Short mmCIF file of C-alpha atoms in Angstrom, two decimals:
data_model
loop_
_atom_site.label_atom_id
_atom_site.label_comp_id
_atom_site.label_asym_id
_atom_site.label_seq_id
_atom_site.Cartn_x
_atom_site.Cartn_y
_atom_site.Cartn_z
CA UNK A 1 64.49 101.26 129.29
CA UNK A 2 63.43 97.99 127.69
CA UNK A 3 65.60 94.90 128.00
CA UNK A 4 66.36 92.97 124.84
CA UNK A 5 65.88 89.34 125.78
CA UNK A 6 67.26 87.86 122.55
CA UNK A 7 70.85 88.98 123.11
CA UNK A 8 73.39 87.54 120.69
CA UNK A 9 76.87 86.44 121.80
CA UNK A 10 80.25 85.42 120.42
CA UNK A 11 80.50 81.71 119.67
CA UNK A 12 84.19 81.22 120.48
CA UNK A 13 87.00 82.68 122.57
CA UNK A 14 89.07 83.57 119.53
CA UNK A 15 86.04 84.90 117.72
CA UNK A 16 85.66 87.46 120.50
CA UNK A 17 89.38 88.25 120.65
CA UNK A 18 89.67 88.68 116.89
CA UNK A 19 86.62 90.95 116.94
CA UNK A 20 88.23 93.09 119.64
CA UNK A 21 91.54 93.06 117.78
CA UNK A 22 89.60 94.05 114.67
CA UNK A 23 87.98 96.94 116.52
CA UNK A 24 91.38 98.07 117.76
CA UNK A 25 93.41 97.46 114.60
CA UNK A 26 92.16 100.08 112.23
CA UNK A 27 92.80 103.57 110.96
CA UNK A 28 94.17 104.54 114.36
CA UNK A 29 97.07 102.18 113.67
CA UNK A 30 97.52 102.59 109.93
CA UNK A 31 96.43 106.13 109.12
CA UNK A 32 96.78 108.13 112.32
CA UNK A 33 99.67 106.35 114.11
CA UNK A 34 102.28 106.73 111.32
CA UNK A 35 101.55 110.41 110.76
CA UNK A 36 101.66 111.09 114.50
CA UNK A 37 105.09 109.42 114.47
CA UNK A 38 106.09 111.66 111.60
CA UNK A 39 104.90 114.82 113.33
CA UNK A 40 106.15 114.04 116.85
CA UNK A 41 109.71 112.81 116.54
CA UNK A 42 109.44 109.18 115.44
CA UNK A 43 110.80 107.00 118.22
CA UNK A 44 110.14 109.82 120.72
CA UNK A 45 106.42 109.31 120.19
CA UNK A 46 106.74 105.54 120.53
CA UNK A 47 107.97 105.86 124.13
CA UNK A 48 104.88 107.55 125.66
CA UNK A 49 102.59 105.57 123.35
CA UNK A 50 103.89 102.18 124.50
CA UNK A 51 103.89 103.35 128.13
CA UNK A 52 100.24 104.36 127.78
CA UNK A 53 99.35 101.00 126.25
CA UNK A 54 101.19 99.03 128.95
CA UNK A 55 100.18 101.07 131.99
CA UNK A 56 96.73 102.24 130.99
CA UNK A 57 95.48 100.37 127.94
CA UNK A 58 95.70 96.91 129.50
CA UNK A 59 93.80 98.05 132.61
CA UNK A 60 91.26 99.93 130.50
CA UNK A 61 90.55 96.92 128.30
CA UNK A 62 89.94 94.67 131.30
CA UNK A 63 87.73 97.33 132.84
CA UNK A 64 85.55 97.98 129.80
CA UNK A 65 85.08 94.29 129.00
CA UNK A 66 84.26 93.62 132.66
CA UNK A 67 81.68 96.40 132.77
CA UNK A 68 79.91 95.13 129.66
CA UNK A 69 79.95 91.46 130.62
CA UNK A 70 78.93 91.97 134.25
CA UNK A 71 75.95 94.14 133.27
CA UNK A 72 75.13 92.08 130.16
CA UNK A 73 74.61 95.36 128.36
CA UNK A 74 76.41 97.98 126.32
CA UNK A 75 77.22 101.50 127.51
CA UNK A 76 73.67 102.79 127.95
CA UNK A 77 72.44 99.81 129.97
CA UNK A 78 75.72 99.27 131.85
CA UNK A 79 75.93 102.84 133.15
CA UNK A 80 72.28 102.71 134.22
CA UNK A 81 72.75 99.41 136.09
CA UNK A 82 75.90 100.77 137.75
CA UNK A 83 74.11 103.74 139.31
CA UNK A 84 71.22 101.43 140.21
CA UNK A 85 73.65 99.29 142.22
CA UNK A 86 74.45 102.41 144.28
CA UNK A 87 70.75 102.94 144.99
CA UNK A 88 70.47 105.95 142.69
CA UNK A 89 68.30 104.31 140.07
CA UNK A 90 69.12 103.83 136.40
CA UNK A 91 68.29 107.34 135.20
CA UNK A 92 71.53 109.16 136.22
CA UNK A 93 73.74 106.50 134.65
CA UNK A 94 71.64 106.29 131.50
CA UNK A 95 71.79 110.07 131.01
CA UNK A 96 75.56 110.12 131.50
CA UNK A 97 75.95 107.24 129.04
CA UNK A 98 74.50 109.38 126.27
CA UNK A 99 77.83 111.27 126.15
CA UNK A 100 80.08 108.30 125.19
CA UNK A 101 77.36 106.78 122.98
CA UNK A 102 77.09 109.97 120.94
CA UNK A 103 80.88 110.26 121.01
CA UNK A 104 81.17 106.74 119.61
CA UNK A 105 78.64 107.58 116.90
CA UNK A 106 80.58 110.74 116.00
CA UNK A 107 83.80 108.75 115.71
CA UNK A 108 82.07 106.12 113.56
CA UNK A 109 80.70 108.80 111.23
CA UNK A 110 84.14 110.35 110.78
CA UNK A 111 85.66 106.92 110.27
CA UNK A 112 83.15 106.10 107.54
CA UNK A 113 84.47 109.02 105.49
CA UNK A 114 87.99 107.60 105.64
CA UNK A 115 86.64 104.18 104.63
CA UNK A 116 85.13 105.87 101.55
CA UNK A 117 88.57 107.22 100.62
CA UNK A 118 90.10 103.76 101.05
CA UNK A 119 87.50 102.14 98.81
CA UNK A 120 88.10 104.75 96.10
CA UNK A 121 91.86 104.26 96.35
CA UNK A 122 91.55 100.47 96.26
CA UNK A 123 89.46 100.52 93.10
CA UNK A 124 91.76 103.20 91.68
CA UNK A 125 94.72 100.94 92.43
CA UNK A 126 93.08 98.08 90.57
CA UNK A 127 92.29 100.26 87.54
CA UNK A 128 95.61 102.10 87.68
CA UNK A 129 94.10 105.58 88.08
CA UNK A 130 95.86 106.27 91.39
CA UNK A 131 99.33 105.68 90.00
CA UNK A 132 98.48 107.31 86.67
CA UNK A 133 97.45 110.59 88.33
CA UNK A 134 99.95 113.39 87.61
CA UNK A 135 99.59 114.73 91.15
CA UNK A 136 98.81 112.51 94.12
CA UNK A 137 97.93 115.65 96.05
CA UNK A 138 95.34 116.72 93.49
CA UNK A 139 93.89 113.18 93.38
CA UNK A 140 93.50 113.16 97.16
CA UNK A 141 92.20 116.73 97.22
CA UNK A 142 89.41 115.79 94.84
CA UNK A 143 88.63 112.70 96.93
CA UNK A 144 88.65 114.48 100.31
CA UNK A 145 86.69 117.54 99.22
CA UNK A 146 83.06 118.09 100.16
CA UNK A 147 80.99 115.48 98.29
CA UNK A 148 84.17 114.14 96.71
CA UNK A 149 83.51 110.50 97.56
CA UNK A 150 79.78 110.21 98.13
CA UNK A 151 79.34 107.04 96.09
CA UNK A 152 82.24 105.30 97.84
CA UNK A 153 80.90 106.54 101.16
CA UNK A 154 77.54 104.92 100.51
CA UNK A 155 79.23 101.70 99.40
CA UNK A 156 81.35 101.54 102.57
CA UNK A 157 78.32 102.12 104.77
CA UNK A 158 76.35 99.54 102.80
CA UNK A 159 79.01 96.87 103.41
CA UNK A 160 79.27 97.80 107.09
CA UNK A 161 75.56 97.73 107.85
CA UNK A 162 75.01 94.52 105.88
CA UNK A 163 77.52 92.78 108.16
CA UNK A 164 75.86 94.29 111.23
CA UNK A 165 72.37 93.15 110.25
CA UNK A 166 73.67 89.56 110.17
CA UNK A 167 74.37 89.82 113.91
CA UNK A 168 77.29 88.96 116.20
CA UNK A 169 78.10 85.34 115.30
CA UNK A 170 77.02 85.33 111.66
CA UNK A 171 78.23 88.83 110.83
CA UNK A 172 80.80 90.47 113.09
CA UNK A 173 82.58 87.31 114.30
CA UNK A 174 82.90 85.80 110.81
CA UNK A 175 84.07 89.10 109.32
CA UNK A 176 86.92 89.39 111.82
CA UNK A 177 87.95 85.72 111.58
CA UNK A 178 88.50 86.25 107.86
CA UNK A 179 89.87 89.78 107.65
CA UNK A 180 92.20 90.12 110.65
CA UNK A 181 94.58 87.20 109.88
CA UNK A 182 94.73 88.37 106.25
CA UNK A 183 95.50 91.92 107.35
CA UNK A 184 98.61 90.77 109.23
CA UNK A 185 99.70 88.50 106.37
CA UNK A 186 99.40 91.29 103.79
CA UNK A 187 101.28 93.83 105.91
CA UNK A 188 104.05 91.33 106.57
CA UNK A 189 104.45 90.96 102.79
CA UNK A 190 104.71 94.75 102.50
CA UNK A 191 107.21 94.96 105.39
CA UNK A 192 109.52 92.46 103.67
CA UNK A 193 109.30 94.39 100.38
CA UNK A 194 110.06 97.74 102.05
CA UNK A 195 113.06 96.24 103.87
CA UNK A 196 114.69 95.59 100.49
CA UNK A 197 114.40 99.22 99.32
CA UNK A 198 117.56 101.28 99.02
CA UNK A 199 117.49 104.13 101.54
CA UNK A 200 114.97 102.52 103.87
CA UNK A 201 117.56 102.40 106.67
CA UNK A 202 116.96 106.09 107.38
CA UNK A 203 113.33 105.28 108.16
CA UNK A 204 114.30 102.55 110.60
CA UNK A 205 116.68 104.97 112.35
CA UNK A 206 113.85 107.48 112.62
CA UNK A 207 111.68 104.84 114.28
CA UNK A 208 114.37 103.56 116.64
CA UNK A 209 116.44 106.63 117.65
CA UNK A 210 114.39 109.20 119.61
CA UNK A 211 114.55 112.95 119.31
CA UNK A 212 114.39 113.48 123.07
CA UNK A 213 113.25 117.10 122.78
CA UNK A 214 109.76 115.90 121.80
CA UNK A 215 109.34 114.23 125.20
CA UNK A 216 109.44 117.70 126.78
CA UNK A 217 106.42 118.78 124.77
CA UNK A 218 103.05 118.23 126.51
CA UNK A 219 101.42 117.73 123.10
CA UNK A 220 103.45 114.54 122.57
CA UNK A 221 102.01 113.00 125.74
CA UNK A 222 98.47 114.26 125.09
CA UNK A 223 98.47 112.76 121.61
CA UNK A 224 100.13 109.54 122.83
CA UNK A 225 97.36 108.90 125.34
CA UNK A 226 94.64 109.87 122.87
CA UNK A 227 96.26 107.62 120.27
CA UNK A 228 96.52 104.66 122.66
CA UNK A 229 92.84 104.97 123.60
CA UNK A 230 91.76 105.42 119.98
CA UNK A 231 93.90 102.56 118.71
CA UNK A 232 92.84 100.18 121.52
CA UNK A 233 89.20 101.18 120.99
CA UNK A 234 88.93 102.50 124.56
CA UNK A 235 86.12 105.01 124.67
CA UNK A 236 83.58 103.45 127.01
CA UNK A 237 81.70 102.25 123.95
CA UNK A 238 82.62 99.42 121.54
CA UNK A 239 84.71 97.38 123.97
CA UNK A 240 81.94 97.60 126.59
CA UNK A 241 79.44 96.41 123.97
CA UNK A 242 81.62 93.53 122.79
CA UNK A 243 82.19 92.56 126.43
CA UNK A 244 78.43 92.41 126.90
CA UNK A 245 78.25 89.72 124.20
CA UNK A 246 80.87 87.60 125.99
CA UNK A 247 80.16 84.41 127.93
CA UNK A 248 81.04 84.14 131.61
CA UNK A 249 83.67 81.44 131.16
CA UNK A 250 85.98 83.61 129.03
CA UNK A 251 89.31 84.80 130.50
CA UNK A 252 89.12 88.62 130.37
CA UNK A 253 92.68 89.42 131.56
CA UNK A 254 94.17 87.06 128.98
CA UNK A 255 91.92 88.52 126.28
CA UNK A 256 93.02 92.04 127.25
CA UNK A 257 96.70 91.11 127.02
CA UNK A 258 96.17 89.45 123.65
CA UNK A 259 94.29 92.44 122.24
CA UNK A 260 96.84 94.97 123.52
CA UNK A 261 99.72 92.90 122.12
CA UNK A 262 98.26 92.44 118.63
CA UNK A 263 97.06 96.03 118.45
CA UNK A 264 100.54 97.32 119.29
CA UNK A 265 102.10 94.90 116.79
CA UNK A 266 99.75 96.22 114.11
CA UNK A 267 100.69 99.83 114.86
CA UNK A 268 104.40 99.02 114.78
CA UNK A 269 104.02 96.91 111.65
CA UNK A 270 102.28 99.75 109.82
CA UNK A 271 104.96 102.19 110.98
CA UNK A 272 107.74 99.87 109.82
CA UNK A 273 106.07 99.64 106.41
CA UNK A 274 105.22 103.30 105.88
CA UNK A 275 108.14 105.23 107.43
CA UNK A 276 111.07 103.35 105.81
CA UNK A 277 109.25 103.52 102.45
CA UNK A 278 108.76 107.28 102.82
CA UNK A 279 112.43 107.81 103.70
CA UNK A 280 113.61 105.54 100.88
CA UNK A 281 112.16 107.94 98.33
CA UNK A 282 113.04 111.17 100.13
CA UNK A 283 109.46 112.15 100.97
CA UNK A 284 108.17 114.00 104.03
CA UNK A 285 107.39 111.78 107.07
CA UNK A 286 105.65 114.73 108.77
CA UNK A 287 103.11 115.28 105.99
CA UNK A 288 100.27 114.68 108.45
CA UNK A 289 96.85 113.19 107.62
CA UNK A 290 97.63 112.97 103.85
CA UNK A 291 100.56 110.59 104.59
CA UNK A 292 98.66 107.47 103.58
CA UNK A 293 96.77 108.99 100.65
CA UNK A 294 99.36 111.31 99.09
CA UNK A 295 102.80 110.24 100.25
CA UNK A 296 102.31 106.47 99.97
CA UNK A 297 100.97 106.59 96.40
CA UNK A 298 104.09 108.58 95.50
CA UNK A 299 106.14 105.76 97.06
CA UNK A 300 104.34 103.12 95.01
CA UNK A 301 104.78 105.16 91.82
CA UNK A 302 108.56 104.90 92.26
CA UNK A 303 108.73 101.38 93.68
CA UNK A 304 109.42 98.47 91.30
CA UNK A 305 106.21 96.42 91.23
CA UNK A 306 104.36 99.30 92.85
CA UNK A 307 101.19 98.58 90.86
CA UNK A 308 100.92 95.25 92.73
CA UNK A 309 102.00 96.43 96.16
CA UNK A 310 99.61 99.37 96.21
CA UNK A 311 96.73 96.91 95.78
CA UNK A 312 98.02 94.75 98.64
CA UNK A 313 98.37 97.89 100.78
CA UNK A 314 94.84 99.18 100.27
CA UNK A 315 93.24 95.73 100.58
CA UNK A 316 94.93 95.34 104.00
CA UNK A 317 93.94 98.87 105.02
CA UNK A 318 90.33 98.23 103.98
CA UNK A 319 90.16 95.06 106.07
CA UNK A 320 91.40 96.93 109.15
CA UNK A 321 89.06 99.87 108.55
CA UNK A 322 85.90 97.82 108.04
CA UNK A 323 86.39 95.72 111.19
CA UNK A 324 86.83 98.90 113.23
CA UNK A 325 83.89 100.68 111.64
CA UNK A 326 81.57 97.78 112.46
CA UNK A 327 82.65 97.99 116.11
CA UNK A 328 82.12 101.75 116.26
CA UNK A 329 78.60 101.62 114.85
CA UNK A 330 77.71 98.69 117.12
CA UNK A 331 77.53 101.02 120.14
CA UNK A 332 74.56 103.15 118.98
CA UNK A 333 72.90 100.08 117.43
CA UNK A 334 73.10 98.17 120.73
CA UNK A 335 71.93 101.28 122.62
CA UNK A 336 68.77 101.52 120.51
CA UNK A 337 68.11 97.82 121.00
CA UNK A 338 68.58 98.10 124.77
CA UNK A 339 66.76 101.35 125.41
CA UNK A 340 63.82 100.95 123.06
CA UNK A 341 63.70 97.17 122.72
CA UNK A 342 64.11 97.45 118.94
CA UNK A 343 64.88 94.57 116.64
CA UNK A 344 68.41 94.60 115.25
CA UNK A 345 67.32 95.41 111.70
CA UNK A 346 65.38 98.51 112.72
CA UNK A 347 68.19 99.75 115.00
CA UNK A 348 70.75 99.31 112.22
CA UNK A 349 68.48 101.16 109.77
CA UNK A 350 68.13 104.19 112.07
CA UNK A 351 71.86 104.41 112.70
CA UNK A 352 72.49 103.96 108.97
CA UNK A 353 70.32 106.96 108.11
CA UNK A 354 71.99 109.17 110.72
CA UNK A 355 75.47 107.99 109.78
CA UNK A 356 74.88 108.57 106.09
CA UNK A 357 73.38 112.06 106.35
CA UNK A 358 75.92 113.44 108.82
CA UNK A 359 78.84 111.62 107.20
CA UNK A 360 78.18 113.11 103.76
CA UNK A 361 77.96 116.57 105.31
CA UNK A 362 81.37 116.36 107.03
CA UNK A 363 83.36 114.86 104.16
CA UNK A 364 85.53 117.96 103.77
CA UNK A 365 86.38 118.47 107.47
CA UNK A 366 86.94 114.92 108.65
CA UNK A 367 90.57 115.36 109.81
CA UNK A 368 89.65 117.93 112.48
CA UNK A 369 86.56 115.88 113.36
CA UNK A 370 88.71 112.77 113.97
CA UNK A 371 91.26 114.74 115.99
CA UNK A 372 88.50 116.00 118.28
CA UNK A 373 87.11 112.49 118.74
CA UNK A 374 90.47 110.81 119.42
CA UNK A 375 91.92 113.49 121.72
CA UNK A 376 88.81 114.35 123.72
CA UNK A 377 85.85 112.03 123.22
CA UNK A 378 87.74 108.71 123.41
CA UNK A 379 89.54 109.50 126.70
CA UNK A 380 86.38 111.08 128.15
CA UNK A 381 84.32 108.00 127.39
CA UNK A 382 87.04 105.71 128.74
CA UNK A 383 87.22 107.78 131.93
CA UNK A 384 83.46 107.64 132.42
CA UNK A 385 83.40 103.85 131.97
CA UNK A 386 86.26 103.42 134.45
CA UNK A 387 84.51 105.61 137.00
CA UNK A 388 81.33 103.55 136.62
CA UNK A 389 83.20 100.29 137.22
CA UNK A 390 85.85 101.19 139.81
CA UNK A 391 84.12 104.01 141.71
CA UNK A 392 80.37 103.52 141.29
CA UNK A 393 80.25 99.70 141.27
CA UNK A 394 83.36 99.49 143.47
CA UNK A 395 86.68 97.66 143.31
CA UNK A 396 85.32 94.48 144.93
CA UNK A 397 82.69 94.25 142.20
CA UNK A 398 85.32 94.98 139.53
CA UNK A 399 87.71 92.28 140.74
CA UNK A 400 84.98 89.66 141.19
CA UNK A 401 83.68 90.05 137.64
CA UNK A 402 87.06 90.60 135.99
CA UNK A 403 88.36 87.32 137.46
CA UNK A 404 85.26 85.33 136.50
CA UNK A 405 86.45 82.70 134.02
CA UNK A 406 90.11 83.74 134.41
CA UNK A 407 92.84 81.10 134.67
CA UNK A 408 94.41 82.87 137.65
CA UNK A 409 93.52 85.83 139.87
CA UNK A 410 94.64 89.36 139.06
CA UNK A 411 97.52 90.84 141.05
CA UNK A 412 97.18 93.47 143.75
CA UNK A 413 97.95 96.11 141.13
CA UNK A 414 94.46 95.89 139.61
CA UNK A 415 92.50 98.10 142.03
CA UNK A 416 94.98 101.01 142.33
CA UNK A 417 95.79 100.83 138.61
CA UNK A 418 92.12 101.07 137.65
CA UNK A 419 90.75 103.36 140.34
CA UNK A 420 93.59 105.84 140.70
CA UNK A 421 96.20 105.56 137.93
CA UNK A 422 93.88 104.99 134.96
CA UNK A 423 91.23 107.48 136.07
CA UNK A 424 93.77 110.03 137.36
CA UNK A 425 96.05 110.08 134.33
CA UNK A 426 93.14 110.13 131.89
CA UNK A 427 91.58 113.09 133.70
CA UNK A 428 94.92 114.91 133.82
CA UNK A 429 95.56 114.50 130.11
CA UNK A 430 92.05 115.66 129.27
CA UNK A 431 92.66 118.81 131.30
CA UNK A 432 96.06 119.36 129.69
CA UNK A 433 94.58 118.82 126.25
CA UNK A 434 92.06 121.60 126.89
CA UNK A 435 94.55 123.92 128.58
CA UNK A 436 97.30 123.55 125.96
CA UNK A 437 95.12 123.11 122.92
CA UNK A 438 95.81 119.42 122.24
CA UNK A 439 94.22 119.79 118.84
CA UNK A 440 96.02 121.45 115.97
#
């Protein structure tokens, strides 16, 4: 493994935090979170989701950022250095790291397909073709079919990789500083508009009054954990990489709290835009993956001023999606730079070719692809990263490097929460997901 000596870094504290918020706030919050709510009892799904974020997500964020920063490397290099610390050499850790790196690449490829849909819908919103379509279902079906959005797919990847070639400070940090504040502003505008709709109260009741029977279903808890990991970008990949670009004087616990808070706010904000709007027009909140692309256009067709608000909606969604996609593709790019000592341009080019070829081939099956990634690959990668930090490197190492640059020391909860609760619950849910068929 060759070390890349010209490692870029984030220029500012908030540049890093906004980049991490951007990686977390994405289609997991806007596309997947609302339709999971619709399928799994509304407020009933919120309860395990928020518990997972509070009890596990916060610890996982600190852990992944700590692993990356302490090793000054992304997943591939960090895992190798962790096993080297135990006297086992880098090879075992490097080989294990291939699993989350490939998992992160798979998730990025699936995500790029959804970005293609968003781009097509945004342009269609500007031209009026989305609202003019007789059937929103037929419009989406044509978009989501095999080779139904190839041009938009290539455009989305082109934008993403252009930003990545510019590097951390000039590309990724600037992108997030611009897009993330605008995302929140645009969704707040939508939330105010939806609040004024007749009939929206039913949607708020759905979000605030639980159907307790769903809490007895293992699938609710499996999906809640998978969703929290996916939405917080916990997969042993992107957060580790972004942590590796972080300076030693940054406060990791405070950054983790900030990221978890804004990510959860984004998920709730999207839910409080989409669900009340769906109920206001008597549409199906449990319509699943098509919720954003079929149900919401039907909402905008009926909403006064819908031709304006649909543009605001898809601009905000695009901002969230692009910032996440950049983070997801950063993992394999950084891995190629670390392992082979490649320049950034060459690493981006290789990942771009792989992402384009595979992405075009899976355009018609992306929903199942994304389910597999979020329910299995994200928790598996997060578990592997936690094991590397808390078990292989050890809790003393974890605390020392997590507290470096922090305003105050972590509480006594940190070691048991990371070593036993985080690892134990993640492993349990992975087993339950396999045993009970978490997908489907």
